Coordinates of C-alpha atoms and ligand atoms in Angstrom, one line a residue:
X1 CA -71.4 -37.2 96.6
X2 CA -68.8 -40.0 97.1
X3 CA -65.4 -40.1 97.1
X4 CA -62.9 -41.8 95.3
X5 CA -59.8 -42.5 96.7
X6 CA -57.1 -43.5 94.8
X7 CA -55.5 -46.8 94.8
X8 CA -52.2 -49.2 94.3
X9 CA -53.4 -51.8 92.4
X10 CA -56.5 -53.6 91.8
X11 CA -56.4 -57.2 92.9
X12 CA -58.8 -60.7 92.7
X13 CA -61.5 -62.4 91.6
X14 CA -64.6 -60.6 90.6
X15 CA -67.8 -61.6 88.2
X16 CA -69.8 -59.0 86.9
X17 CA -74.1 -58.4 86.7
X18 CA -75.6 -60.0 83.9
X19 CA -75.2 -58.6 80.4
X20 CA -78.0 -56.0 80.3
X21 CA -78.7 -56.1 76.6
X22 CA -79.3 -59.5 76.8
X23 CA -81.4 -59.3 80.0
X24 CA -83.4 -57.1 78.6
X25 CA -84.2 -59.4 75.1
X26 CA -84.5 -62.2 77.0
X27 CA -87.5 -60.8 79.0
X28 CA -89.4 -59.1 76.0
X29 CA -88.8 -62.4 74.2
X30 CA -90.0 -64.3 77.1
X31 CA -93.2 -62.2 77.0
X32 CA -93.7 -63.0 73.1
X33 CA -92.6 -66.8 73.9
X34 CA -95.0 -69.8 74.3
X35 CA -95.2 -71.5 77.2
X36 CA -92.1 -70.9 80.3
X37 CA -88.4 -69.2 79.6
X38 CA -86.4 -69.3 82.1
X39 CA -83.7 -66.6 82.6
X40 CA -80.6 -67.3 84.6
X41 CA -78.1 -64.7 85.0
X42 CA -80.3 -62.1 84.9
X43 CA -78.6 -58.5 85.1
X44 CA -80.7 -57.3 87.3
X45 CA -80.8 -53.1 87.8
X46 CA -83.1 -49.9 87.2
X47 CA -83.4 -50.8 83.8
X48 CA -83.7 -54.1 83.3
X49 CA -86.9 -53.9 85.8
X50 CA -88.1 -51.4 83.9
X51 CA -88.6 -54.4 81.4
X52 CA -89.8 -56.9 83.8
X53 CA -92.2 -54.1 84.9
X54 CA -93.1 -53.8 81.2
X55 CA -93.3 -57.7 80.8
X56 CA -95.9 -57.5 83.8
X57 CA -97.7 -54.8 82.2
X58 CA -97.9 -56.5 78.7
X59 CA -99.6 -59.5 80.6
X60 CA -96.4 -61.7 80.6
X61 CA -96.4 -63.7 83.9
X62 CA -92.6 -62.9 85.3
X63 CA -91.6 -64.8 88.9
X64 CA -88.6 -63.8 90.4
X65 CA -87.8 -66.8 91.7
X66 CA -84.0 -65.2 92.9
X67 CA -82.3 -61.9 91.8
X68 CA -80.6 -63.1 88.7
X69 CA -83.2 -65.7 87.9
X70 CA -86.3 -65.4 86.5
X71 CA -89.4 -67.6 84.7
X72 CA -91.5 -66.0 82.4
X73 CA -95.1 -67.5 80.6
X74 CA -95.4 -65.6 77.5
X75 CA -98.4 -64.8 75.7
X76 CA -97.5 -65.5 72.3
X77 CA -96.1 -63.5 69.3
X78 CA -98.9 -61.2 68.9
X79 CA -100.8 -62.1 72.4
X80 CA -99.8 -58.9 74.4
X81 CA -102.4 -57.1 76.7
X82 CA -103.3 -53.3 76.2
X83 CA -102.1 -52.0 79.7
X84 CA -104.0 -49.9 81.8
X85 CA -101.7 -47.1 81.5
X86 CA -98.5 -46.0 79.9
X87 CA -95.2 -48.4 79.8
X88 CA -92.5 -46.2 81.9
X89 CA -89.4 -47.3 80.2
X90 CA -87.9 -45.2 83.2
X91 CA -84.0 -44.4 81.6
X92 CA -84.1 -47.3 79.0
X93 CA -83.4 -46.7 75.3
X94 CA -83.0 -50.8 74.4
X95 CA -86.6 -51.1 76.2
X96 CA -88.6 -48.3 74.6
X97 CA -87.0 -49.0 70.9
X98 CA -87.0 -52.7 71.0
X99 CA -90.8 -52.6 72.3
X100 CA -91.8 -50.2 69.7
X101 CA -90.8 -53.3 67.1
X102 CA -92.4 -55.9 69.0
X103 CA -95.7 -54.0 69.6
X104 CA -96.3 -52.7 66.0
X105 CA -97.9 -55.9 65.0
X106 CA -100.3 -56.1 68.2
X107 CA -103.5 -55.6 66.2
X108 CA -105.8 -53.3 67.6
X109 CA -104.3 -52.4 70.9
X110 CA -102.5 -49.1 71.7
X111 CA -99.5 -48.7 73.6
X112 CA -97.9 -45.2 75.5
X113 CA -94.2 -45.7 76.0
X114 CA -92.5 -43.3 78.2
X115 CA -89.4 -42.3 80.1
X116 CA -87.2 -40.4 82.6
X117 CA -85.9 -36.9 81.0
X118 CA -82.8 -38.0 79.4
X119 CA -84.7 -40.7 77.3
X120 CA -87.5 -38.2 76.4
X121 CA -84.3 -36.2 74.7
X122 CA -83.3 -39.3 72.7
X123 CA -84.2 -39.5 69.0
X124 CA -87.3 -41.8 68.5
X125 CA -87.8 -41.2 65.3
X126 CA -85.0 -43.8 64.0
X127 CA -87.3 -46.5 64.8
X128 CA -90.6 -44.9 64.4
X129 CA -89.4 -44.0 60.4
X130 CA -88.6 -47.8 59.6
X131 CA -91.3 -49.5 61.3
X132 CA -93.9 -46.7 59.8
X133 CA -92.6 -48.1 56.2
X134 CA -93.3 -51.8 57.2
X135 CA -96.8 -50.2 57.7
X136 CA -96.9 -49.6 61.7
X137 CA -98.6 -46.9 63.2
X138 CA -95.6 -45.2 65.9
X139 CA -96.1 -41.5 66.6
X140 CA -93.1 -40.1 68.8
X141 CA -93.1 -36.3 70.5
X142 CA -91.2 -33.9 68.8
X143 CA -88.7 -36.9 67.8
X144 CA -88.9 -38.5 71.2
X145 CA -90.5 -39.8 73.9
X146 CA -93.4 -40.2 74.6
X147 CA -94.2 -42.9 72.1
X148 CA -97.3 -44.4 71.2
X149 CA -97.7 -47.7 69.1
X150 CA -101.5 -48.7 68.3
X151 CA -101.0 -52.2 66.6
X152 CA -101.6 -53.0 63.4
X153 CA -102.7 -56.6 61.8
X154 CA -100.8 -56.5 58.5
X155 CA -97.5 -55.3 58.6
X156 CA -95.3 -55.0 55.0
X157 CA -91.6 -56.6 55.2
X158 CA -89.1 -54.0 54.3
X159 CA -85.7 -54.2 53.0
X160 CA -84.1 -50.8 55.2
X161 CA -80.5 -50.0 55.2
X162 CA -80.2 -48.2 58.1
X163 CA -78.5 -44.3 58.2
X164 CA -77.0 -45.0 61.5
X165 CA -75.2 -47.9 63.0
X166 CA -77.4 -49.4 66.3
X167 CA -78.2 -52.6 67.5
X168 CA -81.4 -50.9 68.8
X169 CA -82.9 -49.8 66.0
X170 CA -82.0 -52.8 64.1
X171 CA -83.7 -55.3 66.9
X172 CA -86.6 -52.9 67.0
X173 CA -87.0 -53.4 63.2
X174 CA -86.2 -57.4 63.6
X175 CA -89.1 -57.8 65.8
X176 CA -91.5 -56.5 63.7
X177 CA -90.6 -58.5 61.2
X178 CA -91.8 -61.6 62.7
X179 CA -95.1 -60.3 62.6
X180 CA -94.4 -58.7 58.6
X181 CA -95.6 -61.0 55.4
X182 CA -92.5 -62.2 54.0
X183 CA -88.5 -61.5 54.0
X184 CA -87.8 -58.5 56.2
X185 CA -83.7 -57.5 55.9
X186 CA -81.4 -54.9 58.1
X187 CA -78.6 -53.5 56.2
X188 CA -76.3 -51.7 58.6
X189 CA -73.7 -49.4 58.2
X190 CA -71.4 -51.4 60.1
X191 CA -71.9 -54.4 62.2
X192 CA -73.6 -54.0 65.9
X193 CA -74.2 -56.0 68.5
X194 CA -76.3 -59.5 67.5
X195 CA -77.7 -60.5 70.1
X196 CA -81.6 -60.2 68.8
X197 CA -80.3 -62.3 66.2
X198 CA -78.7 -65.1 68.3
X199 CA -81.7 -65.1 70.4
X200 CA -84.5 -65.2 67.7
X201 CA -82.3 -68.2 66.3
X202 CA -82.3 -69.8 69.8
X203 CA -85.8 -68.9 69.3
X204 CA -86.7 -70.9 66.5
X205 CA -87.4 -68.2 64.0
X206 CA -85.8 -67.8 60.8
X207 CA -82.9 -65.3 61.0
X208 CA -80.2 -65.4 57.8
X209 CA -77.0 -63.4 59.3
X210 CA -74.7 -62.1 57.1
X211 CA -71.7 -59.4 57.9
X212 CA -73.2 -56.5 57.7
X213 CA -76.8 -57.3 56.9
X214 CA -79.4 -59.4 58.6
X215 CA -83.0 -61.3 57.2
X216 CA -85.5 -62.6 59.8
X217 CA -89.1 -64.1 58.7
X218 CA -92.4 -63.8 60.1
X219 CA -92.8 -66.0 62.8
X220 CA -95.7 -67.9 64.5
X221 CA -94.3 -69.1 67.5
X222 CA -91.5 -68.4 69.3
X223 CA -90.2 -71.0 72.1
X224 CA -87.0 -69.9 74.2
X225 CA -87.0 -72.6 77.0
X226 CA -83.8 -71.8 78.9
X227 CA -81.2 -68.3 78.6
X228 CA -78.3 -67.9 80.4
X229 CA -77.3 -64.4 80.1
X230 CA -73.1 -64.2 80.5
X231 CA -71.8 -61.3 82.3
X232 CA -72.0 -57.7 81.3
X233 CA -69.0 -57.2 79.4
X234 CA -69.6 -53.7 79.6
X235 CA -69.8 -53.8 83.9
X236 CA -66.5 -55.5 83.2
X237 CA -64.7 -52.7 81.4
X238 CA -64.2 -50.6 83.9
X239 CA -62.1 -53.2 85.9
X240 CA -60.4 -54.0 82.8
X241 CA -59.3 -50.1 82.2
X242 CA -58.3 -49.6 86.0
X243 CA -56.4 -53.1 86.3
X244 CA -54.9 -52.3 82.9
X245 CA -53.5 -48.9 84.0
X246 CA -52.8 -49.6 87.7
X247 CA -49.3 -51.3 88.1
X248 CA -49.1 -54.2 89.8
X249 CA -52.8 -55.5 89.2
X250 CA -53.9 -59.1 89.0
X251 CA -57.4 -58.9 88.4
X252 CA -60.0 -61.8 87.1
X253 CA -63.3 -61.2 85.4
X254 CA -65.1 -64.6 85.5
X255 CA -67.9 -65.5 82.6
X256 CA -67.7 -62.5 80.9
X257 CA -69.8 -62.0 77.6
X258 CA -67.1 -62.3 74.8
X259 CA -69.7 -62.2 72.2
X260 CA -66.6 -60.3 69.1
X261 CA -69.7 -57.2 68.7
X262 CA -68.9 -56.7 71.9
X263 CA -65.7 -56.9 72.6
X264 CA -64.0 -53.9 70.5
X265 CA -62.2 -52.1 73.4
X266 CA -60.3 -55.6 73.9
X267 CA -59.1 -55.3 70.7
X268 CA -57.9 -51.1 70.7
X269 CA -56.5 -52.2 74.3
X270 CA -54.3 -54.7 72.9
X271 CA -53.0 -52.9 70.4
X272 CA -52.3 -50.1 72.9
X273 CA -50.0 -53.1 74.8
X274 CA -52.6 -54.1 77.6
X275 CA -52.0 -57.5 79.0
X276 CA -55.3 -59.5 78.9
X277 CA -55.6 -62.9 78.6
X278 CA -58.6 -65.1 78.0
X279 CA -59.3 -68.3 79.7
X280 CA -61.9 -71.2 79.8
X281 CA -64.0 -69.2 76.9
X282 CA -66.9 -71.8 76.3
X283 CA -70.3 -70.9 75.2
X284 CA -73.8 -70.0 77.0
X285 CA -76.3 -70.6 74.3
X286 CA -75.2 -68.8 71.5
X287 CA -73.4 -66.4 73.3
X288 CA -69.6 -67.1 73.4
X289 CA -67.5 -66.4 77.1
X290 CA -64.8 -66.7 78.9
X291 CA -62.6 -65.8 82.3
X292 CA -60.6 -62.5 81.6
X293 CA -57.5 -62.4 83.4
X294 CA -55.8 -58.4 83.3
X295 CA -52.5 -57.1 84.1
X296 CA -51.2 -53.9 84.1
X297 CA -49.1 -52.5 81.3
X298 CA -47.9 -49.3 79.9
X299 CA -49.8 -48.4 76.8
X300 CA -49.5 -46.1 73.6
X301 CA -51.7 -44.1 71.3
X302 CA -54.3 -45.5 68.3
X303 CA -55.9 -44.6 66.5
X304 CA -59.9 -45.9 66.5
X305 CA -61.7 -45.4 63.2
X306 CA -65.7 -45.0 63.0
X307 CA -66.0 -48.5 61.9
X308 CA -64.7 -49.9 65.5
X309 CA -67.3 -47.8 67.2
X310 CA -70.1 -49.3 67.2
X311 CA -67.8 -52.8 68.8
X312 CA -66.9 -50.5 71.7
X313 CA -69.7 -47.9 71.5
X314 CA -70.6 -47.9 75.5
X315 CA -66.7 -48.3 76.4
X316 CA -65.8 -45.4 74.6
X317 CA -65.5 -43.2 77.8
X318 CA -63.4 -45.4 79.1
X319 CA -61.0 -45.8 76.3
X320 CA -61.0 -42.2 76.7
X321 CA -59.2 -42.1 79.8
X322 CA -57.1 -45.4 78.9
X323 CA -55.8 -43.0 76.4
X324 CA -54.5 -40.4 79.0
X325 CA -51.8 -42.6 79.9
X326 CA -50.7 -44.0 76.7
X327 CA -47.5 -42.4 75.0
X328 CA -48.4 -40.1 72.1
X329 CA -51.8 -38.8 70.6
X330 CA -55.0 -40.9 70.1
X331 CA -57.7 -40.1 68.1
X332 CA -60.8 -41.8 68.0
X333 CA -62.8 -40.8 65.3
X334 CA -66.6 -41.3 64.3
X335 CA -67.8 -40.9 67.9
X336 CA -71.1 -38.5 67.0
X337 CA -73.0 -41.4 68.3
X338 CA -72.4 -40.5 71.4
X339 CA -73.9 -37.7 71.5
X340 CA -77.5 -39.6 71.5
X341 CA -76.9 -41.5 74.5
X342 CA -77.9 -41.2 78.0
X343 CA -76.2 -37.9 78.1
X344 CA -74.0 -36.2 75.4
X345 CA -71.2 -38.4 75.9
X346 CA -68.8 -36.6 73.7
X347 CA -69.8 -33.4 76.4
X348 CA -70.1 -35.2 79.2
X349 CA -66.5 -37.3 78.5
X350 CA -64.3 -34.2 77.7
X351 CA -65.9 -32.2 80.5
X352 CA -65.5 -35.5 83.1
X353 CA -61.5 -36.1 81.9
X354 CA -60.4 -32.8 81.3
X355 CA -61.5 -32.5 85.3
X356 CA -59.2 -34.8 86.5
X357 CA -56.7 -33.9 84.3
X358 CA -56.6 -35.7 81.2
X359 CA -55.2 -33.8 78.0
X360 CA -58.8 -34.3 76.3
X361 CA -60.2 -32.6 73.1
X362 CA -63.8 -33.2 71.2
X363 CA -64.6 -31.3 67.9
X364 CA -67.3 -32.3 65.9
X365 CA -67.4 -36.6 66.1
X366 CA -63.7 -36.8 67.1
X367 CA -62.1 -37.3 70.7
X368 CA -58.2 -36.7 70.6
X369 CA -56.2 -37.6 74.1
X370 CA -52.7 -36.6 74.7
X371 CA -51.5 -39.3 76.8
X372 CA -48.5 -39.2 79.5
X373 CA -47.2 -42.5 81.2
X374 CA -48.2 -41.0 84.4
X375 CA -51.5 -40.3 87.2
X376 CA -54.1 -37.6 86.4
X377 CA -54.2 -35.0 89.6
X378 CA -57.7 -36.4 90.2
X379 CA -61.0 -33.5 90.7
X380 CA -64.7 -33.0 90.5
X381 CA -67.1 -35.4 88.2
X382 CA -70.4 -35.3 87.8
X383 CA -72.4 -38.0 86.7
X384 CA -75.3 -35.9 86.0
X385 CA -77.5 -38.9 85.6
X386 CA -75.6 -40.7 83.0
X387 CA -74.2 -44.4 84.5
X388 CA -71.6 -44.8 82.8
X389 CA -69.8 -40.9 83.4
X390 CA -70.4 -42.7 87.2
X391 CA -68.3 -45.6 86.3
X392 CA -65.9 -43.4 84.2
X393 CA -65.3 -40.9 87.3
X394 CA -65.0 -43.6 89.8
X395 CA -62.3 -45.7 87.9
X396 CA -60.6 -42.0 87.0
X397 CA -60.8 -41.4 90.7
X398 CA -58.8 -44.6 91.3
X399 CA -56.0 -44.2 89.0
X400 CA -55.4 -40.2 89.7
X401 CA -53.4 -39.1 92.5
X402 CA -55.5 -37.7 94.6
X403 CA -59.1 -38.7 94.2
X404 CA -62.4 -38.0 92.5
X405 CA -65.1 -36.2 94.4
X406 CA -68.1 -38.1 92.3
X407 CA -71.5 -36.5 92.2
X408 CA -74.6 -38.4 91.5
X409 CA -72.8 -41.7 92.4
X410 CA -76.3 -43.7 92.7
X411 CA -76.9 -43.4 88.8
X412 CA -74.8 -46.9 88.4
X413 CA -78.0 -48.6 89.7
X414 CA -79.4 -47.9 85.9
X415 CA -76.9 -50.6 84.7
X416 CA -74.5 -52.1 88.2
X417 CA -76.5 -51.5 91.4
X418 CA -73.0 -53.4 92.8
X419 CA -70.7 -51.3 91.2
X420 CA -68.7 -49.8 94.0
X421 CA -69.1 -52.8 96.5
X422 CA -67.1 -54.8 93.8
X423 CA -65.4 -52.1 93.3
X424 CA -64.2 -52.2 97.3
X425 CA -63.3 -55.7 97.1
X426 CA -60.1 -54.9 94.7
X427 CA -58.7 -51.6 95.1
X428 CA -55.5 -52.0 97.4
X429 CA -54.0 -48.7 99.1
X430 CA -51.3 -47.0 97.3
Ligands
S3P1 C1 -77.8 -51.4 73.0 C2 -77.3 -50.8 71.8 C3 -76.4 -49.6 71.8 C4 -75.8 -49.3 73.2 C5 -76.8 -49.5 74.3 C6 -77.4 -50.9 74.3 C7 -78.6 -52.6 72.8 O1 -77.3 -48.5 71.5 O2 -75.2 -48.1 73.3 O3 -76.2 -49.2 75.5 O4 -78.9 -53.2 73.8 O5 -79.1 -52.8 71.7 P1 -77.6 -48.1 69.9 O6 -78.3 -49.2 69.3 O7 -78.4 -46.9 70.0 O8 -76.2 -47.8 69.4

């Protein structure tokens, strides 16, 4: 248990971990890559070791030369080792699906990927259904994890418009592809997160983007060289929500990821009236950043439609409580994704903010928050092994009146092992 206390303001300078998404692509790439790739910003936490572990295992070399900086010698696209035993993706979703992709075209070695309980919950079969039509053999257990992979030599390209909007499965369908005969395209529902695509472009392999749909080629080498991984704009939100509704903040977020797949809750928070300005944005490889500077303002309601979601999908909790103090009633609608994630986040949400005090209500694949221009009473959260109900507690805990009593604070290590030292550093007594 820790407590929160709450707090003034939230003042200074900060820079987030790493952008894990990225950390983690980077490595498996890195492990596919000829010759050295060097990561620098590497986000390091619980699960983005879980990949170097996995990297290791796959019989990448990986020196950790500091925390956030890493050099990999890869074995080639389809040079990965059989391990001894099975991968433990521990609590990471982007690791187990994205490796699923990238082993499928291992010929003739078998893989067992497997996980903590909340991944074991999480549907597997989105990614085993796609790659089995490019020809891959991927059994999952009763839909999830444990997952095996045996690799095949001859995988089909697919054209696959995908049922569900994620950046996971459509990476995970990606990387097979390089090892597929021909043209292999991702139709999504609505655009996700790129940042496969920027990186197998970085890469050297052939990737055609378009809006909503994406082609990548098999591949016979991939080189990466260098990858500077921004920050986490998703470590960063939670500063952004408490300096945004803590008055009299002056808070900046230096090299933050700005990648626009990213960036969604930006967008719903400016319409709500946050004050966020963007300075110095420049790029890191393909990757666009920038310095965000946040001051507090009063907000009012939105309304988020399904096709914003997947922009803001792991921010959504927080726009949750952003919306308890906005003037009027917002809805966010097409949140059933949620329910898929490290816990049932449209649960897990409602039963976290309605603690504290936030006019919350959830019905089928809709949140709806009644805001009011003034501090939750504060209460119990628990995380309950989710990272990002951690984060969503702790920042609650700060802008209530009287505190948060957090259980299961540790889980932040999954994503932001520094969470609540940075956290320290800004908060300012009422
Ligand atoms: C991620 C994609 C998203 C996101 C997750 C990371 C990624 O999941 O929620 O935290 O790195 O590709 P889905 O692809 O399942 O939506």
């Amino acid at each position: 248990m820790r407590r929160i206390e709450p707090a003034g303001a939230v003042v200074g300078h900060i820079a987030v971990p790493g952008d894990k998404s990225i950390s983690h692509r980077a490595v498996l790439l890195g492990a596919v890559a000829e010759g050295e790739t060097r990561v620098e910003g590497f986000g390091r936490s619980a699960d983005t070791e879980a990949t170097v572990a996995a990297a290791r295992a796959l019989g990448a070399q990986v020196e950790e030369e500091d925390v956030d900086r890493l050099v990999l010698r890869g074995r080639g696209l389809r040079g990965l080792a059989e391990p001894r035993g099975p991968i433990d993706c521990g609590n990471a979703g982007t690791l187990l699906r994205l490796a699923c992709g990238l082993l499928a075209g291992q010929e003739g070695r078998r893989y067992e990927l497997t996980g903590d309980a909340s991944l074991a919950a999480r549907p597997m079969e989105r990614v085993a259904e796609p790659l089995r039509g490019m020809g891959a053999r991927v059994e999952t257990t009763q839909g999830g994890a444990p997952v095996t992979v045996e690799g095949v030599a001859s995988l089909r390209a697919i054209d696959c418009r995908l049922p569900v909007a994620s950046a996971q499965v459509k990476s995970a369908v990606l990387l097979a592809g390089l090892s597929a005969a021909g043209r292999t395209t991702v139709v999504e529902p609505a655009p996700t997160r790129d940042h496969t695509e920027l990186l197998l472009e970085s890469a050297g392999a052939r990737v055609r983007r378009r809006p909503t749909s994406v082609s990548v080629e098999r591949a016979e080498r991939l080189a990466l060289g260098r990858v500077e991984v921004p920050g986490d704009f998703s470590a960063a939100a939670p500063f952004v929500v408490a300096a945004t509704l803590l008055s009299g903040s002056e808070l900046t977020i230096h090299g933050v990821g700005l990648n626009p797949r990213r960036t969604g809750l930006l967008d719903v928070l400016e319409r709500m009236g946050a004050r966020i300005a963007v300075y110095n944005r420049r790029r890191l490889g393909r990757e666009p950043v920038g310095d965000l500077e946040v001051r507090s303002a009063p907000l009012v309601a939105t309304t988020v439609t399904p096709s914003e979601v997947p922009l803001l999908i792991d921010e959504l909790p927080l726009l949750a409580l952003a919306a308890g103090f906005a003037r009027g009633e917002t809805v966010v609608r097409g949140v059933g994704e949620l329910r898929t994630k490290e816990s049932d986040r449209v649960e897990s949400v409602t039963t976290a903010l309605r603690a504290v005090g936030v006019r919350i209500a959830s019905a089928g694949d809709r949140f709806r928050v009644r805001g009011v221009p003034s501090r939750p009473r504060g209460g119990g959260v628990d995380a309950a092994g989710d990272h990002r109900i951690a984060m969503l507690g702790a920042v609650a805990g700060l802008v209530s009146r009287e505190g948060v009593e957090l259980d299961d604070p540790d889980v932040v290590g999954v994503s932001f092992p520094g969470f609540f030292d940075v956290l320290a550093t800004i908060a300012r007594r009422g």
